[in-house]
Amino acid sequence: MSMSMTMGFSAPMKFKANAAMNYHEHHHHALDASYVKRAAELSDLSAGFTSPHPNFGCVIAKNSSVGNKVFGEGYLYAQGTKPAEVQAVEAAGEYCRGATAYVNMEPGDYNNDNTSLSAFIKAGITRVVIGIRHPLQHLRGNAIQTLRSEGLQVDVLGEDIRGVSMEQDALKSCLVVNAPLLYRSAFQVPFSVLKYAMTLDGKIATSSGHSLWISNKKSRSRVFELRGRSDAVIVGGNTVRKDSMKLQLLSPS
């Protein structure tokens, strides 16, 4: 009798405990993915200005009396400026101790030192969540190994964190914001975008060469954005001679 009662009550209790644990872990990882996506969004604010460095963003969050809260954010403004990780650490200040840092990409080196990694270690960050590993082979995995050797927990999205609802969305954000670097490292050729506008019958100008805007204001704004993100703009010689184009990076007001 006692055996059947024990079996009847212990199994459901164990099941409930496991279910609660799985829910907590899933919720925690979903939060991780959302912060990684935020880091990617931050890094996109300076797209086109950081070359030859990737676009980097960083978020520092920590459990507080009001729940999980962001205490510091930063992104790499341009080549030669302060790393995103250092900006976030400085913004968070004393709240860094015991906190988690989220970055869209594994940190690389800045001027052949480990400024960003040192900032995490000295500030007392205990965990780092990384969106994607660095795509360049001579840097890939170096920061992860260094941080782990210093006792920090390092989790990579898609490797250590899987199966959460926001995982794919966050990964996509990390891939898109540094698509040119990822493409170049994979295929050893520059990431290129072909832009042109033509009529439904396949024309880009009249037989005399006279041309009017075929595109609209929205598409032209997109062109200015693409130019601003690019390292170079290539056009045909006749286009330059006949159109006297300015190739502006910002849309004229």
PDB file of C-alpha atoms in Angstrom:
ATOM      1  CA  MET A   1       0.000   0.000   0.000  1.00  0.00           C
ATOM      2  CA  SER A   2       2.703   2.449   1.019  1.00  0.00           C
ATOM      3  CA  MET A   3       4.716   1.524  -2.108  1.00  0.00           C
ATOM      4  CA  SER A   4       1.812   2.320  -4.433  1.00  0.00           C
ATOM      5  CA  MET A   5       1.195   5.638  -2.659  1.00  0.00           C
ATOM      6  CA  THR A   6       4.861   6.542  -2.958  1.00  0.00           C
ATOM      7  CA  MET A   7       4.871   5.709  -6.633  1.00  0.00           C
ATOM      8  CA  GLY A   8       1.595   7.566  -7.130  1.00  0.00           C
ATOM      9  CA  PHE A   9       2.799  10.836  -5.606  1.00  0.00           C
ATOM     10  CA  SER A  10       6.554  11.013  -6.235  1.00  0.00           C
ATOM     11  CA  ALA A  11       6.413  10.767 -10.033  1.00  0.00           C
ATOM     12  CA  PRO A  12       4.094  13.798 -10.535  1.00  0.00           C
ATOM     13  CA  MET A  13       6.152  15.858  -8.085  1.00  0.00           C
ATOM     14  CA  LYS A  14       9.326  15.051 -10.004  1.00  0.00           C
ATOM     15  CA  PHE A  15       7.614  15.861 -13.298  1.00  0.00           C
ATOM     16  CA  LYS A  16       6.441  19.247 -11.987  1.00  0.00           C
ATOM     17  CA  ALA A  17       9.932  20.080 -10.753  1.00  0.00           C
ATOM     18  CA  ASN A  18      11.457  19.232 -14.140  1.00  0.00           C
ATOM     19  CA  ALA A  19       8.770  21.225 -15.955  1.00  0.00           C
ATOM     20  CA  ALA A  20       9.413  24.263 -13.786  1.00  0.00           C
ATOM     21  CA  MET A  21      13.161  23.945 -14.346  1.00  0.00           C
ATOM     22  CA  ASN A  22      12.731  23.663 -18.125  1.00  0.00           C
ATOM     23  CA  TYR A  23      10.424  26.696 -18.176  1.00  0.00           C
ATOM     24  CA  HIS A  24      12.915  28.766 -16.184  1.00  0.00           C
ATOM     25  CA  GLU A  25      15.800  27.753 -18.453  1.00  0.00           C
ATOM     26  CA  HIS A  26      13.787  28.455 -21.608  1.00  0.00           C
ATOM     27  CA  HIS A  27      12.739  31.880 -20.311  1.00  0.00           C
ATOM     28  CA  HIS A  28      16.335  32.691 -19.343  1.00  0.00           C
ATOM     29  CA  HIS A  29      17.664  31.711 -22.775  1.00  0.00           C
ATOM     30  CA  ALA A  30      14.912  33.649 -24.536  1.00  0.00           C
ATOM     31  CA  LEU A  31      16.043  36.703 -22.601  1.00  0.00           C
ATOM     32  CA  ASP A  32      19.619  35.996 -23.671  1.00  0.00           C
ATOM     33  CA  ALA A  33      18.559  35.925 -27.325  1.00  0.00           C
ATOM     34  CA  SER A  34      16.659  39.203 -26.989  1.00  0.00           C
ATOM     35  CA  TYR A  35      19.731  40.950 -25.540  1.00  0.00           C
ATOM     36  CA  VAL A  36      21.957  39.556 -28.296  1.00  0.00           C
ATOM     37  CA  LYS A  37      19.517  40.957 -30.856  1.00  0.00           C
ATOM     38  CA  ARG A  38      19.662  44.310 -29.091  1.00  0.00           C
ATOM     39  CA  ALA A  39      23.473  44.230 -29.362  1.00  0.00           C
ATOM     40  CA  ALA A  40      23.141  43.604 -33.112  1.00  0.00           C
ATOM     41  CA  GLU A  41      20.720  46.513 -33.446  1.00  0.00           C
ATOM     42  CA  LEU A  42      23.159  48.787 -31.630  1.00  0.00           C
ATOM     43  CA  SER A  43      26.026  47.700 -33.877  1.00  0.00           C
ATOM     44  CA  ASP A  44      23.987  48.632 -36.948  1.00  0.00           C
ATOM     45  CA  LEU A  45      23.878  52.289 -35.854  1.00  0.00           C
ATOM     46  CA  SER A  46      27.399  52.848 -37.192  1.00  0.00           C
ATOM     47  CA  ALA A  47      27.252  50.573 -40.257  1.00  0.00           C
ATOM     48  CA  GLY A  48      29.504  52.007 -42.966  1.00  0.00           C
ATOM     49  CA  PHE A  49      31.812  53.807 -40.532  1.00  0.00           C
ATOM     50  CA  THR A  50      33.658  50.980 -38.761  1.00  0.00           C
ATOM     51  CA  SER A  51      35.582  49.505 -41.722  1.00  0.00           C
ATOM     52  CA  PRO A  52      37.886  47.619 -41.660  1.00  0.00           C
ATOM     53  CA  HIS A  53      36.460  46.499 -38.308  1.00  0.00           C
ATOM     54  CA  PRO A  54      33.124  44.670 -38.043  1.00  0.00           C
ATOM     55  CA  ASN A  55      30.039  46.291 -36.551  1.00  0.00           C
ATOM     56  CA  PHE A  56      30.120  45.630 -32.806  1.00  0.00           C
ATOM     57  CA  GLY A  57      27.454  46.212 -30.177  1.00  0.00           C
ATOM     58  CA  CYS A  58      27.381  45.310 -26.492  1.00  0.00           C
ATOM     59  CA  VAL A  59      24.702  45.135 -23.788  1.00  0.00           C
ATOM     60  CA  ILE A  60      25.345  44.554 -20.078  1.00  0.00           C
ATOM     61  CA  ALA A  61      22.421  43.275 -18.014  1.00  0.00           C
ATOM     62  CA  LYS A  62      21.969  41.968 -14.494  1.00  0.00           C
ATOM     63  CA  ASN A  63      19.256  40.740 -12.166  1.00  0.00           C
ATOM     64  CA  SER A  64      18.056  43.500  -9.861  1.00  0.00           C
ATOM     65  CA  SER A  65      15.229  44.114  -7.392  1.00  0.00           C
ATOM     66  CA  VAL A  66      12.944  44.922 -10.345  1.00  0.00           C
ATOM     67  CA  GLY A  67      14.021  41.918 -12.446  1.00  0.00           C
ATOM     68  CA  ASN A  68      16.597  41.656 -15.193  1.00  0.00           C
ATOM     69  CA  LYS A  69      17.740  45.149 -16.170  1.00  0.00           C
ATOM     70  CA  VAL A  70      20.125  46.682 -18.720  1.00  0.00           C
ATOM     71  CA  PHE A  71      22.811  48.811 -17.049  1.00  0.00           C
ATOM     72  CA  GLY A  72      25.110  49.585 -19.964  1.00  0.00           C
ATOM     73  CA  GLU A  73      25.172  49.679 -23.766  1.00  0.00           C
ATOM     74  CA  GLY A  74      27.710  50.642 -26.400  1.00  0.00           C
ATOM     75  CA  TYR A  75      28.663  50.255 -30.040  1.00  0.00           C
ATOM     76  CA  LEU A  76      31.784  50.859 -32.111  1.00  0.00           C
ATOM     77  CA  TYR A  77      31.321  54.309 -33.653  1.00  0.00           C
ATOM     78  CA  ALA A  78      34.117  54.168 -36.215  1.00  0.00           C
ATOM     79  CA  GLN A  79      37.634  52.903 -36.821  1.00  0.00           C
ATOM     80  CA  GLY A  80      39.935  54.038 -34.027  1.00  0.00           C
ATOM     81  CA  THR A  81      37.174  54.824 -31.536  1.00  0.00           C
ATOM     82  CA  LYS A  82      36.507  53.188 -28.172  1.00  0.00           C
ATOM     83  CA  PRO A  83      35.374  49.528 -28.406  1.00  0.00           C
ATOM     84  CA  ALA A  84      31.698  48.778 -27.808  1.00  0.00           C
ATOM     85  CA  GLU A  85      32.540  46.538 -24.862  1.00  0.00           C
ATOM     86  CA  VAL A  86      34.503  49.291 -23.093  1.00  0.00           C
ATOM     87  CA  GLN A  87      31.685  51.788 -23.620  1.00  0.00           C
ATOM     88  CA  ALA A  88      29.146  49.382 -22.127  1.00  0.00           C
ATOM     89  CA  VAL A  89      31.383  48.604 -19.133  1.00  0.00           C
ATOM     90  CA  GLU A  90      31.921  52.300 -18.445  1.00  0.00           C
ATOM     91  CA  ALA A  91      28.180  52.961 -18.688  1.00  0.00           C
ATOM     92  CA  ALA A  92      27.320  50.123 -16.301  1.00  0.00           C
ATOM     93  CA  GLY A  93      30.019  51.004 -13.777  1.00  0.00           C
ATOM     94  CA  GLU A  94      29.777  49.077 -10.502  1.00  0.00           C
ATOM     95  CA  TYR A  95      26.801  47.089 -11.800  1.00  0.00           C
ATOM     96  CA  CYS A  96      29.190  45.101 -13.993  1.00  0.00           C
ATOM     97  CA  ARG A  97      30.189  42.894 -11.069  1.00  0.00           C
ATOM     98  CA  GLY A  98      28.330  39.607 -11.453  1.00  0.00           C
ATOM     99  CA  ALA A  99      26.568  40.804 -14.612  1.00  0.00           C
ATOM    100  CA  THR A 100      26.249  39.266 -18.084  1.00  0.00           C
ATOM    101  CA  ALA A 101      27.610  40.924 -21.223  1.00  0.00           C
ATOM    102  CA  TYR A 102      25.933  40.336 -24.593  1.00  0.00           C
ATOM    103  CA  VAL A 103      27.724  40.925 -27.898  1.00  0.00           C
ATOM    104  CA  ASN A 104      26.572  40.320 -31.472  1.00  0.00           C
ATOM    105  CA  MET A 105      29.966  38.923 -32.508  1.00  0.00           C
ATOM    106  CA  GLU A 106      32.953  37.408 -30.757  1.00  0.00           C
ATOM    107  CA  PRO A 107      35.328  40.282 -29.926  1.00  0.00           C
ATOM    108  CA  GLY A 108      38.399  40.652 -32.103  1.00  0.00           C
ATOM    109  CA  ASP A 109      41.612  42.459 -31.232  1.00  0.00           C
ATOM    110  CA  TYR A 110      42.002  46.221 -31.229  1.00  0.00           C
ATOM    111  CA  ASN A 111      45.488  47.404 -32.114  1.00  0.00           C
ATOM    112  CA  ASN A 112      46.788  43.912 -31.279  1.00  0.00           C
ATOM    113  CA  ASP A 113      45.645  44.015 -27.666  1.00  0.00           C
ATOM    114  CA  ASN A 114      42.676  42.613 -25.759  1.00  0.00           C
ATOM    115  CA  THR A 115      41.117  45.878 -24.595  1.00  0.00           C
ATOM    116  CA  SER A 116      37.546  44.622 -24.836  1.00  0.00           C
ATOM    117  CA  LEU A 117      38.316  41.353 -23.052  1.00  0.00           C
ATOM    118  CA  SER A 118      40.273  43.113 -20.307  1.00  0.00           C
ATOM    119  CA  ALA A 119      37.340  45.445 -19.751  1.00  0.00           C
ATOM    120  CA  PHE A 120      35.046  42.485 -19.058  1.00  0.00           C
ATOM    121  CA  ILE A 121      37.521  40.724 -16.794  1.00  0.00           C
ATOM    122  CA  LYS A 122      38.543  43.773 -14.735  1.00  0.00           C
ATOM    123  CA  ALA A 123      34.948  44.948 -14.340  1.00  0.00           C
ATOM    124  CA  GLY A 124      33.846  41.638 -12.811  1.00  0.00           C
ATOM    125  CA  ILE A 125      31.619  40.403 -15.635  1.00  0.00           C
ATOM    126  CA  THR A 126      30.933  36.722 -14.905  1.00  0.00           C
ATOM    127  CA  ARG A 127      29.193  35.620 -18.100  1.00  0.00           C
ATOM    128  CA  VAL A 128      29.400  36.571 -21.780  1.00  0.00           C
ATOM    129  CA  VAL A 129      26.819  35.599 -24.401  1.00  0.00           C
ATOM    130  CA  ILE A 130      28.013  35.793 -28.013  1.00  0.00           C
ATOM    131  CA  GLY A 131      25.807  35.949 -31.090  1.00  0.00           C
ATOM    132  CA  ILE A 132      28.251  34.455 -33.608  1.00  0.00           C
ATOM    133  CA  ARG A 133      31.901  33.459 -33.586  1.00  0.00           C
ATOM    134  CA  HIS A 134      34.363  35.737 -35.362  1.00  0.00           C
ATOM    135  CA  PRO A 135      34.397  34.784 -39.069  1.00  0.00           C
ATOM    136  CA  LEU A 136      38.120  35.412 -39.603  1.00  0.00           C
ATOM    137  CA  GLN A 137      40.056  32.225 -38.949  1.00  0.00           C
ATOM    138  CA  HIS A 138      43.007  33.883 -37.172  1.00  0.00           C
ATOM    139  CA  LEU A 139      40.572  35.433 -34.651  1.00  0.00           C
ATOM    140  CA  ARG A 140      37.880  32.760 -34.479  1.00  0.00           C
ATOM    141  CA  GLY A 141      37.579  31.301 -30.980  1.00  0.00           C
ATOM    142  CA  ASN A 142      40.457  33.302 -29.482  1.00  0.00           C
ATOM    143  CA  ALA A 143      38.318  35.593 -27.352  1.00  0.00           C
ATOM    144  CA  ILE A 144      36.109  32.721 -26.219  1.00  0.00           C
ATOM    145  CA  GLN A 145      39.126  30.719 -25.095  1.00  0.00           C
ATOM    146  CA  THR A 146      40.684  33.715 -23.328  1.00  0.00           C
ATOM    147  CA  LEU A 147      37.512  34.547 -21.404  1.00  0.00           C
ATOM    148  CA  ARG A 148      36.932  30.940 -20.373  1.00  0.00           C
ATOM    149  CA  SER A 149      40.535  30.627 -19.203  1.00  0.00           C
ATOM    150  CA  GLU A 150      39.871  33.613 -16.942  1.00  0.00           C
ATOM    151  CA  GLY A 151      36.909  31.824 -15.367  1.00  0.00           C
ATOM    152  CA  LEU A 152      34.072  33.564 -17.221  1.00  0.00           C
ATOM    153  CA  GLN A 153      31.152  31.520 -18.510  1.00  0.00           C
ATOM    154  CA  VAL A 154      30.842  31.961 -22.283  1.00  0.00           C
ATOM    155  CA  ASP A 155      27.750  30.858 -24.202  1.00  0.00           C
ATOM    156  CA  VAL A 156      27.408  31.069 -27.979  1.00  0.00           C
ATOM    157  CA  LEU A 157      23.975  31.410 -29.553  1.00  0.00           C
ATOM    158  CA  GLY A 158      23.132  28.319 -31.601  1.00  0.00           C
ATOM    159  CA  GLU A 159      25.789  26.254 -29.791  1.00  0.00           C
ATOM    160  CA  ASP A 160      25.264  26.572 -26.042  1.00  0.00           C
ATOM    161  CA  ILE A 161      21.862  28.255 -26.316  1.00  0.00           C
ATOM    162  CA  ARG A 162      19.380  26.418 -28.529  1.00  0.00           C
ATOM    163  CA  GLY A 163      15.705  25.822 -29.048  1.00  0.00           C
ATOM    164  CA  VAL A 164      14.356  29.175 -27.843  1.00  0.00           C
ATOM    165  CA  SER A 165      11.779  31.159 -29.770  1.00  0.00           C
ATOM    166  CA  MET A 166      13.993  34.195 -30.431  1.00  0.00           C
ATOM    167  CA  GLU A 167      17.169  32.280 -31.272  1.00  0.00           C
ATOM    168  CA  GLN A 168      16.800  32.348 -35.074  1.00  0.00           C
ATOM    169  CA  ASP A 169      15.682  35.976 -35.089  1.00  0.00           C
ATOM    170  CA  ALA A 170      18.687  37.031 -33.026  1.00  0.00           C
ATOM    171  CA  LEU A 171      21.086  34.973 -35.158  1.00  0.00           C
ATOM    172  CA  LYS A 172      19.689  36.526 -38.321  1.00  0.00           C
ATOM    173  CA  SER A 173      20.281  40.012 -36.914  1.00  0.00           C
ATOM    174  CA  CYS A 174      23.895  39.120 -36.096  1.00  0.00           C
ATOM    175  CA  LEU A 175      24.500  37.711 -39.577  1.00  0.00           C
ATOM    176  CA  VAL A 176      22.865  40.566 -41.503  1.00  0.00           C
ATOM    177  CA  VAL A 177      24.640  43.397 -39.694  1.00  0.00           C
ATOM    178  CA  ASN A 178      28.051  41.966 -40.644  1.00  0.00           C
ATOM    179  CA  ALA A 179      27.059  40.283 -43.932  1.00  0.00           C
ATOM    180  CA  PRO A 180      29.909  41.901 -45.953  1.00  0.00           C
ATOM    181  CA  LEU A 181      32.595  40.550 -43.600  1.00  0.00           C
ATOM    182  CA  LEU A 182      31.005  37.107 -43.432  1.00  0.00           C
ATOM    183  CA  TYR A 183      30.748  36.958 -47.236  1.00  0.00           C
ATOM    184  CA  ARG A 184      34.333  38.079 -47.773  1.00  0.00           C
ATOM    185  CA  SER A 185      35.718  35.614 -45.241  1.00  0.00           C
ATOM    186  CA  ALA A 186      33.745  32.754 -46.834  1.00  0.00           C
ATOM    187  CA  PHE A 187      34.356  33.480 -50.534  1.00  0.00           C
ATOM    188  CA  GLN A 188      37.453  35.736 -50.535  1.00  0.00           C
ATOM    189  CA  VAL A 189      35.725  38.317 -52.743  1.00  0.00           C
ATOM    190  CA  PRO A 190      34.075  41.624 -51.786  1.00  0.00           C
ATOM    191  CA  PHE A 191      30.396  41.682 -50.890  1.00  0.00           C
ATOM    192  CA  SER A 192      28.758  43.591 -53.761  1.00  0.00           C
ATOM    193  CA  VAL A 193      25.291  45.007 -54.391  1.00  0.00           C
ATOM    194  CA  LEU A 194      24.050  45.654 -57.931  1.00  0.00           C
ATOM    195  CA  LYS A 195      21.713  48.638 -58.147  1.00  0.00           C
ATOM    196  CA  TYR A 196      19.757  49.663 -61.220  1.00  0.00           C
ATOM    197  CA  ALA A 197      16.277  50.829 -62.192  1.00  0.00           C
ATOM    198  CA  MET A 198      14.474  49.953 -65.420  1.00  0.00           C
ATOM    199  CA  THR A 199      11.017  50.131 -66.944  1.00  0.00           C
ATOM    200  CA  LEU A 200       8.732  47.130 -67.292  1.00  0.00           C
ATOM    201  CA  ASP A 201       9.861  46.729 -70.901  1.00  0.00           C
ATOM    202  CA  GLY A 202      13.521  46.618 -69.913  1.00  0.00           C
ATOM    203  CA  LYS A 203      14.626  50.201 -70.646  1.00  0.00           C
ATOM    204  CA  ILE A 204      16.855  52.413 -68.495  1.00  0.00           C
ATOM    205  CA  ALA A 205      16.865  55.444 -70.821  1.00  0.00           C
ATOM    206  CA  THR A 206      15.509  56.674 -74.155  1.00  0.00           C
ATOM    207  CA  SER A 207      17.295  55.920 -77.436  1.00  0.00           C
ATOM    208  CA  SER A 208      18.851  59.390 -77.293  1.00  0.00           C
ATOM    209  CA  GLY A 209      20.264  58.619 -73.873  1.00  0.00           C
ATOM    210  CA  HIS A 210      17.909  61.001 -72.074  1.00  0.00           C
ATOM    211  CA  SER A 211      16.883  59.628 -68.697  1.00  0.00           C
ATOM    212  CA  LEU A 212      14.320  60.503 -66.047  1.00  0.00           C
ATOM    213  CA  TRP A 213      13.914  58.950 -62.615  1.00  0.00           C
ATOM    214  CA  ILE A 214      12.298  55.568 -63.019  1.00  0.00           C
ATOM    215  CA  SER A 215      12.559  54.802 -59.315  1.00  0.00           C
ATOM    216  CA  ASN A 216      10.610  56.483 -56.511  1.00  0.00           C
ATOM    217  CA  LYS A 217      11.553  58.429 -53.413  1.00  0.00           C
ATOM    218  CA  LYS A 218      11.536  55.351 -51.187  1.00  0.00           C
ATOM    219  CA  SER A 219      13.896  53.378 -53.421  1.00  0.00           C
ATOM    220  CA  ARG A 220      16.216  56.387 -53.823  1.00  0.00           C
ATOM    221  CA  SER A 221      16.427  56.693 -50.040  1.00  0.00           C
ATOM    222  CA  ARG A 222      17.419  53.043 -49.937  1.00  0.00           C
ATOM    223  CA  VAL A 223      20.190  53.782 -52.469  1.00  0.00           C
ATOM    224  CA  PHE A 224      21.615  56.526 -50.249  1.00  0.00           C
ATOM    225  CA  GLU A 225      21.587  54.097 -47.314  1.00  0.00           C
ATOM    226  CA  LEU A 226      23.428  51.418 -49.335  1.00  0.00           C
ATOM    227  CA  ARG A 227      26.056  53.938 -50.442  1.00  0.00           C
ATOM    228  CA  GLY A 228      26.628  54.956 -46.848  1.00  0.00           C
ATOM    229  CA  ARG A 229      27.235  51.335 -45.858  1.00  0.00           C
ATOM    230  CA  SER A 230      29.644  50.676 -48.726  1.00  0.00           C
ATOM    231  CA  ASP A 231      33.421  51.097 -48.893  1.00  0.00           C
ATOM    232  CA  ALA A 232      33.325  51.962 -52.612  1.00  0.00           C
ATOM    233  CA  VAL A 233      30.830  52.888 -55.328  1.00  0.00           C
ATOM    234  CA  ILE A 234      31.490  51.762 -58.897  1.00  0.00           C
ATOM    235  CA  VAL A 235      29.695  53.296 -61.897  1.00  0.00           C
ATOM    236  CA  GLY A 236      30.147  53.219 -65.665  1.00  0.00           C
ATOM    237  CA  GLY A 237      32.198  55.886 -67.418  1.00  0.00           C
ATOM    238  CA  ASN A 238      29.316  57.106 -69.584  1.00  0.00           C
ATOM    239  CA  THR A 239      27.142  57.489 -66.501  1.00  0.00           C
ATOM    240  CA  VAL A 240      29.692  59.857 -64.987  1.00  0.00           C
ATOM    241  CA  ARG A 241      30.217  61.825 -68.226  1.00  0.00           C
ATOM    242  CA  LYS A 242      26.540  62.219 -69.129  1.00  0.00           C
ATOM    243  CA  ASP A 243      24.842  62.476 -65.757  1.00  0.00           C
ATOM    244  CA  SER A 244      27.457  64.532 -63.881  1.00  0.00           C
ATOM    245  CA  MET A 245      26.479  62.549 -60.809  1.00  0.00           C
ATOM    246  CA  LYS A 246      27.492  63.464 -57.268  1.00  0.00           C
ATOM    247  CA  LEU A 247      27.130  60.015 -55.673  1.00  0.00           C
ATOM    248  CA  GLN A 248      25.950  61.552 -52.421  1.00  0.00           C
ATOM    249  CA  LEU A 249      25.836  59.419 -49.296  1.00  0.00           C
ATOM    250  CA  LEU A 250      22.978  61.364 -47.732  1.00  0.00           C
ATOM    251  CA  SER A 251      19.623  62.107 -49.277  1.00  0.00           C
ATOM    252  CA  PRO A 252      19.308  65.782 -50.254  1.00  0.00           C
ATOM    253  CA  SER A 253      16.793  67.628 -48.075  1.00  0.00           C
TER     254      SER A 253
END
